[in-house]
């Protein structure tokens, strides 16, 4: 240990957990290719990873999880602050002292017979003033491999920790000790008991029992959203948001605008982040697909994508819906819970049409026959974990240590009625209200009733770490920053349906670049909009308005896309009122004032 680091804090953190978890071995990860090779070979031998056909997917592997360990466990995800009210009604609260004790009890001997990996990593480019380092202790080599892709992992980050003297400590175990040398290990060890606990006051993350995604890759949701969200609140003028970041470039003028976007799960966030423009004058590039860390630099919010990879949902991703995601996972990718083809490639629902009779192995390792098997071949939450540098449209500034200046923020949800295709908030405060009242109709991909509306403020419902009322106030405080040039805030809905039928009336996907163009022009001061009771709607089909040229949209469809219907909005307002009230007494009065104003405007219709 003394050879590994001279940092006392780091040494005592690692020693504490070695003593508690009693691993057989400890490996300090350096992030090198040689280390990677050794670990991959071990995992292939243990049956955790299946090497894919190198002619089809070079340097790529398939992992299949335990069937009871397939997604984030929201009910077992808790925030530990001394005062329950500080956690608020949208997060699960637990007492910090008691929970730490409970976690330490679970941790006792939990790595018996296993290797403990000590993983130094940086969220954001190493050394950037907007980045932070973390240490993840884990007994899952799969987690280590995934962290190699999702974060900047290894010696450079360790050196930066030693230089700065600080890091976010995270501990993870699959909770499956090997009690005797003869015990056969599982290809995906995990535990029925799962707990993902956060201690925002000390920046600690303690996770037990799951090897999957956000439960186990601690840099992502646990650190980059929950712990960093609390750090941002403490710091006062920074933000950690569940947002993609993209760059729109006008090829004629060379001007660029950066747009951040918050969308709940299953709303096409990765597709939006990587979309190919259908407008010849606009080129779109990706900075990130999931998380944005923002901070004021010279009066403007600058953002970095703290991640280095994509942990994307596979089903529904195809060369027609998202060719850039498909290219990102052509090589160097770890797939989890997708299906395996006979020639050792991967397949998932929505990737391509299969000839009836095609044989696959499904995610549960069973034979699966196209046209005959009834259950999906890939789990609905199956994933690809791919390096961002594989994506052919990464913005050249995506690793700029100073981040990119954000010109606009877009909120969106999946709504079949009421909400127009796009509208703009009147100002930051109104924009905060739009984010605070957003939500989405549930899809089959998550628990709950399909089609039911779930409020999901700023798409942060599962990723909060403090009282949501205080979080809204933090947004208002950001907007009140003296002399700041704030991003403009928009709301989009690609999912409006024709009345009475299940048909979407907006083509979506690449055609969403038309919305980007309007946002670009509004930011630039040339976009044309009109005041409406709900905010600023675009003029349509005029210079500076929403460009619908070549789409052959019926006038009726355009009217439907932008109508503000009194009855629908009265129902909407009633639901906003209910959710704002349910968020508790700390919801800022200013948001209720926004609601009153909206109600008055609608009642005048
Ligand atoms: C994700 C999510 O996996 O938001 O990114 O659930
Ligand atoms: Mn996400």
Coordinates of C-alpha atoms and ligand atoms in Angstrom, one line a residue:
X1 CA 0.0 0.0 0.0
X2 CA 2.8 2.4 0.9
X3 CA 4.2 1.8 -2.5
X4 CA 0.9 2.4 -4.2
X5 CA 0.2 5.8 -2.6
X6 CA 1.6 8.3 -0.3
X7 CA -1.8 9.8 0.5
X8 CA -2.8 9.1 4.1
X9 CA -6.5 9.6 3.5
X10 CA -6.5 7.1 0.6
X11 CA -4.4 4.6 2.6
X12 CA -6.7 4.7 5.6
X13 CA -9.8 4.5 3.4
X14 CA -8.6 1.4 1.6
X15 CA -7.2 -0.2 4.8
X16 CA -10.5 0.2 6.7
X17 CA -12.3 -1.8 4.0
X18 CA -9.6 -4.4 3.6
X19 CA -9.9 -5.1 7.3
X20 CA -13.7 -5.2 7.1
X21 CA -14.3 -7.1 3.9
X22 CA -11.3 -9.5 4.3
X23 CA -10.6 -10.2 0.6
X24 CA -8.2 -12.9 -0.5
X25 CA -6.2 -10.5 -2.6
X26 CA -6.0 -6.7 -3.3
X27 CA -5.3 -5.4 -6.7
X28 CA -4.6 -1.7 -7.2
X29 CA -5.8 -0.8 -10.7
X30 CA -3.4 1.1 -13.0
X31 CA -5.7 1.3 -16.0
X32 CA -3.1 -0.3 -18.3
X33 CA -3.7 -2.5 -21.3
X34 CA -1.8 -5.3 -19.7
X35 CA -4.0 -5.2 -16.7
X36 CA -7.1 -5.1 -18.9
X37 CA -5.9 -8.2 -20.8
X38 CA -5.3 -10.2 -17.6
X39 CA -8.7 -9.3 -16.1
X40 CA -10.6 -10.1 -19.3
X41 CA -8.9 -13.5 -19.6
X42 CA -9.8 -14.3 -16.0
X43 CA -13.4 -13.3 -16.6
X44 CA -13.7 -15.4 -19.8
X45 CA -12.3 -18.4 -17.8
X46 CA -14.9 -17.8 -15.1
X47 CA -17.7 -17.6 -17.6
X48 CA -18.6 -14.0 -16.7
X49 CA -17.7 -12.8 -20.2
X50 CA -18.2 -14.5 -23.6
X51 CA -15.8 -13.2 -26.2
X52 CA -17.7 -12.1 -29.3
X53 CA -16.7 -12.9 -32.9
X54 CA -13.5 -10.8 -33.4
X55 CA -14.3 -10.4 -37.2
X56 CA -17.7 -8.9 -36.3
X57 CA -17.2 -7.2 -33.0
X58 CA -13.5 -6.8 -32.2
X59 CA -12.5 -6.7 -28.5
X60 CA -16.1 -7.0 -27.4
X61 CA -17.8 -9.3 -24.8
X62 CA -21.2 -10.4 -23.7
X63 CA -22.1 -10.7 -20.0
X64 CA -25.3 -12.1 -18.7
X65 CA -26.5 -11.2 -15.3
X66 CA -28.3 -13.1 -12.7
X67 CA -32.0 -12.9 -13.6
X68 CA -32.6 -11.1 -10.3
X69 CA -30.1 -8.4 -11.0
X70 CA -31.2 -6.6 -14.1
X71 CA -31.8 -2.9 -13.3
X72 CA -31.3 -0.1 -10.8
X73 CA -33.1 -0.9 -7.5
X74 CA -34.9 2.4 -6.8
X75 CA -36.6 1.1 -3.6
X76 CA -33.3 0.0 -2.1
X77 CA -31.5 3.2 -3.0
X78 CA -31.3 5.5 0.0
X79 CA -30.0 8.9 1.0
X80 CA -28.6 9.2 4.4
X81 CA -28.8 12.7 6.0
X82 CA -29.4 13.4 9.7
X83 CA -32.7 15.2 9.1
X84 CA -35.4 13.3 7.2
X85 CA -36.9 16.5 5.8
X86 CA -33.6 17.4 4.1
X87 CA -34.1 14.2 2.0
X88 CA -37.7 15.0 1.3
X89 CA -40.6 13.1 -0.1
X90 CA -39.1 12.0 -3.4
X91 CA -36.1 10.1 -2.0
X92 CA -35.8 7.2 0.4
X93 CA -34.4 8.4 3.7
X94 CA -32.2 6.4 6.1
X95 CA -30.3 7.5 9.3
X96 CA -26.6 8.0 8.4
X97 CA -25.2 6.5 11.6
X98 CA -27.4 3.4 11.7
X99 CA -27.1 2.8 8.0
X100 CA -23.4 3.0 8.0
X101 CA -23.4 0.4 10.8
X102 CA -25.8 -1.8 8.9
X103 CA -23.7 -1.5 5.7
X104 CA -20.5 -2.3 7.7
X105 CA -22.3 -5.4 9.2
X106 CA -23.2 -6.5 5.7
X107 CA -19.6 -5.8 4.5
X108 CA -18.0 -8.0 7.2
X109 CA -16.2 -10.8 5.4
X110 CA -18.2 -10.0 2.2
X111 CA -15.1 -10.3 0.0
X112 CA -13.9 -13.6 1.4
X113 CA -12.2 -15.7 -1.3
X114 CA -12.3 -12.8 -3.8
X115 CA -10.0 -10.1 -5.1
X116 CA -10.7 -6.5 -4.0
X117 CA -10.0 -4.1 -6.8
X118 CA -9.1 -0.5 -5.9
X119 CA -10.1 1.7 -8.8
X120 CA -9.0 5.3 -9.0
X121 CA -11.1 7.2 -11.6
X122 CA -11.8 10.7 -12.7
X123 CA -15.3 11.9 -13.7
X124 CA -14.5 14.4 -16.4
X125 CA -11.1 14.9 -18.1
X126 CA -8.3 14.2 -15.6
X127 CA -7.1 17.5 -14.0
X128 CA -9.9 19.6 -15.5
X129 CA -11.2 22.3 -13.1
X130 CA -14.7 20.9 -13.6
X131 CA -13.7 17.3 -12.9
X132 CA -13.7 15.3 -9.7
X133 CA -11.9 12.1 -8.8
X134 CA -13.3 9.0 -7.1
X135 CA -12.1 5.7 -5.7
X136 CA -14.3 2.7 -6.2
X137 CA -13.5 -0.4 -4.1
X138 CA -15.2 -3.4 -5.7
X139 CA -15.0 -7.2 -5.9
X140 CA -16.5 -7.3 -9.3
X141 CA -14.0 -7.5 -12.2
X142 CA -17.0 -6.7 -14.6
X143 CA -17.5 -3.4 -12.7
X144 CA -13.8 -2.6 -13.1
X145 CA -14.0 -3.3 -16.9
X146 CA -17.1 -1.2 -17.2
X147 CA -15.5 1.7 -15.2
X148 CA -12.6 1.5 -17.6
X149 CA -15.0 2.5 -20.3
X150 CA -17.3 4.8 -18.5
X151 CA -14.7 6.9 -16.6
X152 CA -11.0 7.9 -16.9
X153 CA -9.7 5.0 -14.8
X154 CA -6.1 4.4 -13.6
X155 CA -2.8 5.9 -12.5
X156 CA -3.4 9.4 -14.0
X157 CA -6.5 9.8 -11.8
X158 CA -4.6 8.4 -8.7
X159 CA -1.9 11.0 -9.2
X160 CA -4.5 13.8 -9.5
X161 CA -6.0 12.6 -6.2
X162 CA -2.6 12.8 -4.6
X163 CA -2.2 16.3 -6.0
X164 CA -5.6 17.6 -5.0
X165 CA -5.9 15.6 -1.8
X166 CA -9.5 14.8 -2.3
X167 CA -11.7 12.0 -3.8
X168 CA -15.2 10.6 -3.5
X169 CA -15.0 7.3 -1.7
X170 CA -17.2 4.5 -3.0
X171 CA -17.4 0.9 -1.8
X172 CA -19.1 -1.9 -3.7
X173 CA -19.4 -5.6 -3.2
X174 CA -21.6 -8.1 -5.0
X175 CA -22.2 -9.6 -1.5
X176 CA -21.3 -13.1 -2.4
X177 CA -18.3 -14.3 -0.4
X178 CA -16.6 -17.6 -1.4
X179 CA -16.5 -19.3 1.9
X180 CA -14.3 -22.3 1.0
X181 CA -11.7 -22.8 -1.7
X182 CA -13.8 -25.5 -3.3
X183 CA -17.0 -23.4 -3.6
X184 CA -18.0 -23.0 -7.3
X185 CA -18.4 -19.3 -8.1
X186 CA -21.4 -18.0 -10.1
X187 CA -20.7 -16.3 -13.5
X188 CA -22.6 -13.3 -12.1
X189 CA -22.3 -13.3 -8.4
X190 CA -24.8 -11.1 -6.5
X191 CA -27.0 -11.2 -3.4
X192 CA -30.8 -11.1 -2.8
X193 CA -30.1 -8.3 -0.3
X194 CA -29.3 -5.1 -2.3
X195 CA -28.7 -1.7 -0.8
X196 CA -27.3 1.4 -2.5
X197 CA -26.6 4.0 0.1
X198 CA -25.4 7.6 -0.2
X199 CA -23.9 9.8 2.5
X200 CA -24.0 13.3 0.9
X201 CA -22.4 15.1 3.9
X202 CA -19.2 13.0 3.6
X203 CA -19.5 12.3 -0.1
X204 CA -19.5 8.5 0.6
X205 CA -21.2 5.8 -1.4
X206 CA -21.7 2.3 0.0
X207 CA -23.3 -0.3 -2.3
X208 CA -24.1 -3.9 -1.6
X209 CA -25.5 -6.9 -3.5
X210 CA -25.9 -5.9 -7.1
X211 CA -23.4 -6.0 -10.0
X212 CA -25.7 -4.1 -12.4
X213 CA -25.4 -0.6 -13.9
X214 CA -26.2 2.3 -11.7
X215 CA -26.2 0.1 -8.6
X216 CA -22.6 -0.9 -9.1
X217 CA -20.7 1.5 -11.5
X218 CA -20.6 4.1 -8.8
X219 CA -19.2 6.9 -10.9
X220 CA -22.4 7.2 -12.8
X221 CA -25.7 7.8 -11.0
X222 CA -24.4 7.5 -7.4
X223 CA -21.5 9.9 -7.8
X224 CA -22.1 12.0 -10.9
X225 CA -25.8 12.8 -10.1
X226 CA -26.5 12.1 -6.4
X227 CA -23.2 13.0 -4.6
X228 CA -22.3 15.7 -7.2
X229 CA -25.8 17.1 -7.0
X230 CA -25.4 17.7 -3.3
X231 CA -21.8 19.0 -3.9
X232 CA -23.3 21.5 -6.4
X233 CA -25.9 22.7 -3.9
X234 CA -23.3 23.1 -1.2
X235 CA -21.0 24.9 -3.6
X236 CA -23.9 27.2 -4.7
X237 CA -23.4 28.0 -8.3
X238 CA -22.9 24.7 -10.1
X239 CA -25.2 22.0 -11.2
X240 CA -25.1 18.2 -11.7
X241 CA -27.9 17.3 -14.0
X242 CA -29.4 14.2 -15.8
X243 CA -28.8 15.8 -19.2
X244 CA -27.4 15.0 -22.6
X245 CA -25.2 17.7 -24.2
X246 CA -25.1 18.3 -28.0
X247 CA -23.6 20.8 -30.3
X248 CA -25.5 22.3 -33.2
X249 CA -23.4 23.9 -35.9
X250 CA -24.8 26.1 -38.7
X251 CA -22.6 25.1 -41.6
X252 CA -23.2 28.3 -43.5
X253 CA -22.1 30.7 -40.8
X254 CA -19.9 28.3 -38.8
X255 CA -21.7 29.3 -35.6
X256 CA -22.1 26.7 -32.9
X257 CA -24.6 26.4 -30.0
X258 CA -24.5 23.9 -27.2
X259 CA -27.7 22.4 -25.9
X260 CA -28.3 20.4 -22.8
X261 CA -31.4 18.2 -22.5
X262 CA -33.2 16.4 -19.7
X263 CA -35.5 13.5 -20.6
X264 CA -36.9 10.8 -18.4
X265 CA -36.0 7.2 -19.1
X266 CA -37.3 5.7 -22.4
X267 CA -37.8 9.1 -24.1
X268 CA -35.1 8.6 -26.7
X269 CA -32.4 10.6 -24.9
X270 CA -29.5 8.8 -26.4
X271 CA -31.1 9.0 -29.9
X272 CA -31.5 12.8 -29.4
X273 CA -27.9 13.2 -28.2
X274 CA -26.6 11.4 -31.3
X275 CA -29.1 12.4 -34.0
X276 CA -28.2 12.9 -37.6
X277 CA -29.7 16.2 -38.9
X278 CA -32.0 16.0 -41.8
X279 CA -31.4 19.7 -42.5
X280 CA -28.4 20.1 -44.8
X281 CA -27.4 23.4 -43.2
X282 CA -27.1 22.0 -39.7
X283 CA -24.6 19.5 -38.3
X284 CA -25.0 17.9 -34.9
X285 CA -22.4 16.6 -32.7
X286 CA -22.4 14.8 -29.3
X287 CA -20.8 15.9 -26.1
X288 CA -22.6 13.4 -23.8
X289 CA -25.8 11.3 -23.6
X290 CA -26.7 11.2 -19.9
X291 CA -25.1 13.6 -17.5
X292 CA -24.0 17.2 -17.5
X293 CA -21.9 19.0 -14.8
X294 CA -22.3 22.8 -15.2
X295 CA -20.5 25.7 -13.6
X296 CA -20.3 29.4 -14.2
X297 CA -17.2 30.4 -16.2
X298 CA -17.1 34.2 -17.0
X299 CA -20.9 34.5 -16.4
X300 CA -21.9 31.6 -18.5
X301 CA -22.8 28.1 -17.6
X302 CA -20.1 25.8 -19.0
X303 CA -20.7 22.0 -19.0
X304 CA -18.6 18.9 -19.1
X305 CA -19.8 15.4 -19.7
X306 CA -18.3 13.6 -16.7
X307 CA -18.4 10.3 -18.4
X308 CA -16.1 8.7 -21.0
X309 CA -18.6 6.1 -22.4
X310 CA -22.2 5.3 -23.1
X311 CA -24.2 2.8 -21.0
X312 CA -27.1 2.7 -23.4
X313 CA -30.3 0.7 -23.5
X314 CA -29.8 -1.8 -26.4
X315 CA -33.4 -2.7 -27.5
X316 CA -34.8 -0.3 -30.1
X317 CA -31.3 0.8 -31.1
X318 CA -30.7 0.2 -34.8
X319 CA -29.0 1.6 -37.9
X320 CA -32.2 3.5 -38.7
X321 CA -33.0 4.8 -35.1
X322 CA -29.5 5.6 -34.0
X323 CA -26.6 4.7 -36.4
X324 CA -24.1 6.6 -34.3
X325 CA -24.9 4.5 -31.2
X326 CA -24.6 1.4 -33.4
X327 CA -21.1 2.5 -34.6
X328 CA -20.1 3.3 -31.0
X329 CA -20.6 -0.3 -30.1
X330 CA -19.0 -1.9 -33.2
X331 CA -15.9 -2.6 -31.1
X332 CA -14.4 -2.4 -27.6
X333 CA -17.8 -2.9 -26.0
X334 CA -19.2 -4.9 -23.2
X335 CA -22.8 -6.0 -23.8
X336 CA -25.0 -7.1 -21.0
X337 CA -28.2 -9.2 -21.2
X338 CA -28.5 -9.0 -25.0
X339 CA -29.0 -12.2 -27.1
X340 CA -26.1 -14.1 -28.7
X341 CA -26.2 -15.2 -32.4
X342 CA -24.9 -18.5 -33.6
X343 CA -21.8 -16.8 -35.0
X344 CA -21.1 -15.0 -31.7
X345 CA -22.5 -11.6 -32.5
X346 CA -25.2 -9.8 -30.5
X347 CA -28.8 -9.1 -31.3
X348 CA -31.7 -7.4 -29.6
X349 CA -35.3 -6.5 -30.3
X350 CA -35.5 -3.7 -32.8
X351 CA -31.9 -4.1 -34.1
X352 CA -33.0 -5.9 -37.3
X353 CA -35.6 -8.2 -38.8
X354 CA -34.7 -11.8 -38.3
X355 CA -35.6 -14.6 -40.7
X356 CA -38.2 -16.8 -39.0
X357 CA -36.4 -19.9 -37.6
X358 CA -33.1 -18.0 -36.8
X359 CA -31.7 -19.5 -33.7
X360 CA -30.2 -17.3 -30.9
X361 CA -29.3 -17.8 -27.3
X362 CA -31.5 -15.5 -25.2
X363 CA -30.2 -13.4 -22.2
X364 CA -31.3 -16.3 -19.9
X365 CA -29.0 -18.6 -21.8
X366 CA -31.9 -20.5 -23.4
X367 CA -32.3 -21.5 -27.1
X368 CA -34.5 -18.8 -28.8
X369 CA -36.1 -19.2 -32.2
X370 CA -37.3 -16.2 -34.3
X371 CA -41.0 -16.4 -35.0
X372 CA -41.5 -19.1 -32.3
X373 CA -40.2 -17.9 -29.0
X374 CA -42.6 -15.7 -27.2
X375 CA -40.4 -13.9 -24.7
X376 CA -37.9 -11.2 -25.7
X377 CA -34.4 -12.5 -26.6
X378 CA -32.7 -9.5 -25.0
X379 CA -33.8 -8.1 -21.6
X380 CA -35.7 -4.8 -22.1
X381 CA -33.0 -3.1 -20.0
X382 CA -30.1 -4.8 -21.7
X383 CA -27.2 -2.5 -22.4
X384 CA -24.1 -1.7 -24.4
X385 CA -21.2 -0.1 -22.6
X386 CA -19.1 1.5 -25.3
X387 CA -16.3 4.1 -25.3
X388 CA -17.5 7.6 -26.3
X389 CA -14.5 7.9 -28.5
X390 CA -16.0 5.2 -30.8
X391 CA -18.9 7.5 -31.6
X392 CA -18.2 9.1 -35.0
X393 CA -19.9 12.4 -34.2
X394 CA -18.2 13.4 -30.9
X395 CA -17.8 17.2 -30.8
X396 CA -14.1 18.2 -31.0
X397 CA -14.5 20.0 -27.6
X398 CA -16.1 17.1 -25.8
X399 CA -13.0 16.7 -23.6
X400 CA -12.2 20.4 -23.3
X401 CA -11.2 20.8 -19.7
X402 CA -13.1 24.1 -19.5
X403 CA -16.3 22.5 -20.8
X404 CA -18.6 24.0 -23.4
X405 CA -20.8 27.0 -23.0
X406 CA -24.5 26.0 -22.7
X407 CA -26.8 28.2 -24.8
X408 CA -30.1 26.3 -24.2
X409 CA -31.6 23.7 -22.0
X410 CA -34.4 21.4 -23.2
X411 CA -36.8 19.5 -21.1
X412 CA -39.0 16.8 -22.6
X413 CA -41.3 13.9 -21.8
X414 CA -43.4 11.3 -23.5
X415 CA -46.9 12.8 -23.7
X416 CA -49.5 11.6 -26.1
X417 CA -51.7 14.7 -25.6
X418 CA -51.7 18.3 -24.4
X419 CA -48.0 19.3 -24.6
X420 CA -47.0 20.9 -27.9
X421 CA -44.1 19.7 -30.1
X422 CA -42.0 22.6 -28.8
X423 CA -42.3 25.8 -26.8
X424 CA -40.0 28.2 -25.1
X425 CA -40.2 29.5 -21.5
X426 CA -40.5 33.2 -21.0
X427 CA -37.5 33.3 -18.7
X428 CA -35.4 31.2 -16.4
X429 CA -38.0 31.2 -13.6
X430 CA -40.7 30.0 -16.0
X431 CA -38.2 27.4 -17.4
X432 CA -37.6 26.1 -13.9
X433 CA -41.4 25.7 -13.5
X434 CA -41.5 23.7 -16.8
X435 CA -38.8 21.4 -15.5
X436 CA -40.4 21.1 -12.0
X437 CA -43.7 20.0 -13.5
X438 CA -42.5 17.7 -16.2
X439 CA -43.2 14.0 -16.4
X440 CA -43.7 11.2 -18.7
X441 CA -46.1 8.4 -19.6
X442 CA -44.6 5.1 -18.5
X443 CA -43.5 2.5 -20.9
X444 CA -43.1 -1.2 -20.5
X445 CA -39.4 -0.8 -19.8
X446 CA -40.1 0.3 -16.2
X447 CA -42.2 -0.9 -13.4
X448 CA -45.7 0.6 -13.1
X449 CA -48.8 1.0 -15.2
X450 CA -48.1 1.5 -18.9
X451 CA -49.4 4.9 -20.0
X452 CA -49.7 6.3 -16.5
X453 CA -48.2 9.7 -16.0
X454 CA -45.3 9.8 -13.6
X455 CA -44.0 13.2 -12.5
X456 CA -40.3 13.4 -13.0
X457 CA -38.9 16.9 -12.3
X458 CA -35.9 17.7 -14.5
X459 CA -35.8 13.9 -15.1
X460 CA -34.1 13.7 -11.7
X461 CA -36.7 11.8 -9.7
X462 CA -34.6 8.6 -9.2
X463 CA -31.3 10.6 -8.9
X464 CA -32.0 13.2 -6.2
X465 CA -30.0 13.5 -3.0
X466 CA -31.8 16.2 -1.1
X467 CA -35.2 17.7 -0.7
X468 CA -36.8 18.4 -4.1
X469 CA -38.1 21.8 -2.9
X470 CA -34.5 22.8 -2.0
X471 CA -33.4 21.5 -5.4
X472 CA -36.0 23.8 -7.2
X473 CA -34.7 26.7 -5.1
X474 CA -31.2 25.8 -6.2
X475 CA -32.4 26.2 -9.8
X476 CA -33.9 29.6 -9.0
X477 CA -30.7 30.6 -7.3
X478 CA -28.7 29.7 -10.4
X479 CA -31.1 31.9 -12.4
X480 CA -30.6 34.8 -10.0
X481 CA -26.9 34.9 -10.5
X482 CA -25.9 38.5 -11.0
X483 CA -24.8 39.4 -14.5
X484 CA -25.1 35.9 -15.8
X485 CA -25.9 35.1 -19.4
X486 CA -28.3 32.2 -18.8
X487 CA -29.2 29.5 -21.2
X488 CA -32.7 29.8 -22.7
X489 CA -35.1 27.0 -21.6
X490 CA -37.4 25.0 -24.0
X491 CA -39.8 22.1 -23.6
X492 CA -40.3 19.5 -26.3
X493 CA -42.7 16.6 -26.9
X494 CA -42.0 14.2 -29.8
X495 CA -44.7 11.8 -28.7
X496 CA -48.0 13.5 -29.4
X497 CA -50.5 11.0 -30.9
X498 CA -53.4 11.4 -33.3
X499 CA -56.7 11.6 -31.4
X500 CA -58.1 8.2 -30.8
X501 CA -55.4 6.3 -32.7
X502 CA -52.0 5.1 -31.5
X503 CA -50.1 7.0 -34.3
X504 CA -47.4 9.5 -33.5
X505 CA -48.1 12.7 -35.5
X506 CA -44.5 14.0 -35.5
X507 CA -41.9 11.9 -37.4
X508 CA -39.2 12.4 -34.7
X509 CA -35.6 11.0 -34.8
X510 CA -33.5 13.0 -37.3
X511 CA -36.4 15.4 -38.0
X512 CA -36.0 16.6 -34.4
X513 CA -33.1 18.6 -35.9
X514 CA -35.8 21.0 -37.0
X515 CA -36.5 21.7 -33.3
X516 CA -32.8 22.2 -32.8
X517 CA -32.7 24.7 -35.6
X518 CA -35.5 26.8 -34.1
X519 CA -33.8 26.7 -30.7
X520 CA -30.5 27.7 -32.4
X521 CA -32.3 30.7 -34.0
X522 CA -34.1 31.7 -30.9
X523 CA -30.8 31.8 -29.0
X524 CA -29.3 33.7 -31.9
X525 CA -32.1 36.3 -31.8
X526 CA -33.4 35.5 -35.3
X527 CA -36.0 32.8 -34.4
X528 CA -39.6 33.8 -34.6
X529 CA -42.0 32.9 -31.8
X530 CA -45.4 34.1 -30.6
X531 CA -46.7 34.6 -27.1
X532 CA -49.2 32.0 -25.9
X533 CA -50.9 31.2 -22.6
X534 CA -48.3 28.6 -21.9
X535 CA -45.1 30.3 -23.2
X536 CA -43.6 31.1 -26.6
X537 CA -44.7 28.9 -29.4
X538 CA -42.8 28.9 -32.7
X539 CA -44.1 30.5 -35.8
X540 CA -44.4 27.7 -38.3
X541 CA -43.2 27.5 -41.9
X542 CA -41.8 31.1 -42.1
X543 CA -38.2 32.3 -42.1
X544 CA -37.1 32.1 -38.4
X545 CA -40.0 29.9 -37.6
X546 CA -40.1 26.1 -37.2
X547 CA -38.8 24.7 -40.5
X548 CA -41.3 22.0 -41.7
X549 CA -40.3 22.2 -45.4
X550 CA -40.4 18.9 -47.2
X551 CA -42.3 17.1 -44.5
X552 CA -45.7 17.4 -46.2
X553 CA -47.5 17.9 -42.9
X554 CA -51.2 18.4 -43.1
X555 CA -52.4 21.7 -41.7
X556 CA -54.6 19.7 -39.3
X557 CA -51.4 18.0 -38.0
X558 CA -49.6 21.3 -37.5
X559 CA -52.6 22.7 -35.7
X560 CA -52.7 19.6 -33.5
X561 CA -48.9 19.8 -32.8
X562 CA -49.3 23.4 -31.5
X563 CA -52.8 23.6 -30.1
X564 CA -53.4 24.9 -26.6
X565 CA -56.6 23.3 -25.6
X566 CA -58.4 24.8 -22.6
X567 CA -59.8 21.5 -21.2
X568 CA -56.6 19.6 -21.7
X569 CA -54.6 22.3 -20.0
X570 CA -57.0 22.5 -17.1
X571 CA -56.5 18.8 -16.4
X572 CA -52.8 19.4 -16.8
X573 CA -52.8 22.3 -14.3
X574 CA -54.7 20.1 -11.8
X575 CA -52.0 17.5 -12.1
X576 CA -49.2 20.0 -11.7
X577 CA -50.9 21.4 -8.6
X578 CA -51.1 17.9 -7.1
X579 CA -47.5 17.0 -7.8
X580 CA -46.1 20.4 -6.6
X581 CA -48.1 20.0 -3.4
X582 CA -46.9 16.4 -3.0
X583 CA -43.3 17.6 -3.2
X584 CA -43.9 19.2 0.2
X585 CA -43.7 22.6 2.0
X586 CA -40.2 23.5 0.7
X587 CA -41.4 24.0 -2.9
X588 CA -40.6 27.7 -3.6
X589 CA -43.6 30.0 -3.7
X590 CA -42.3 31.3 -7.0
X591 CA -43.3 28.0 -8.6
X592 CA -46.8 28.2 -7.3
X593 CA -47.0 31.8 -8.6
X594 CA -46.0 30.4 -12.0
X595 CA -48.8 27.9 -11.7
X596 CA -51.3 30.6 -10.8
X597 CA -50.2 32.6 -13.8
X598 CA -50.6 29.6 -16.1
X599 CA -54.1 28.9 -14.7
X600 CA -55.2 32.5 -15.2
X601 CA -53.9 32.5 -18.8
X602 CA -55.7 29.2 -19.6
X603 CA -58.9 30.3 -17.9
X604 CA -59.0 33.4 -20.2
X605 CA -59.1 31.1 -23.3
Ligands
LIG1 C1 -29.9 5.4 -17.3 C2 -31.2 5.9 -16.7 O1 -29.6 4.2 -17.2 O2 -31.5 7.1 -16.7 O3 -29.2 6.3 -17.8 O4 -31.9 5.0 -16.1
LIG2 MN1 -29.8 8.3 -17.4

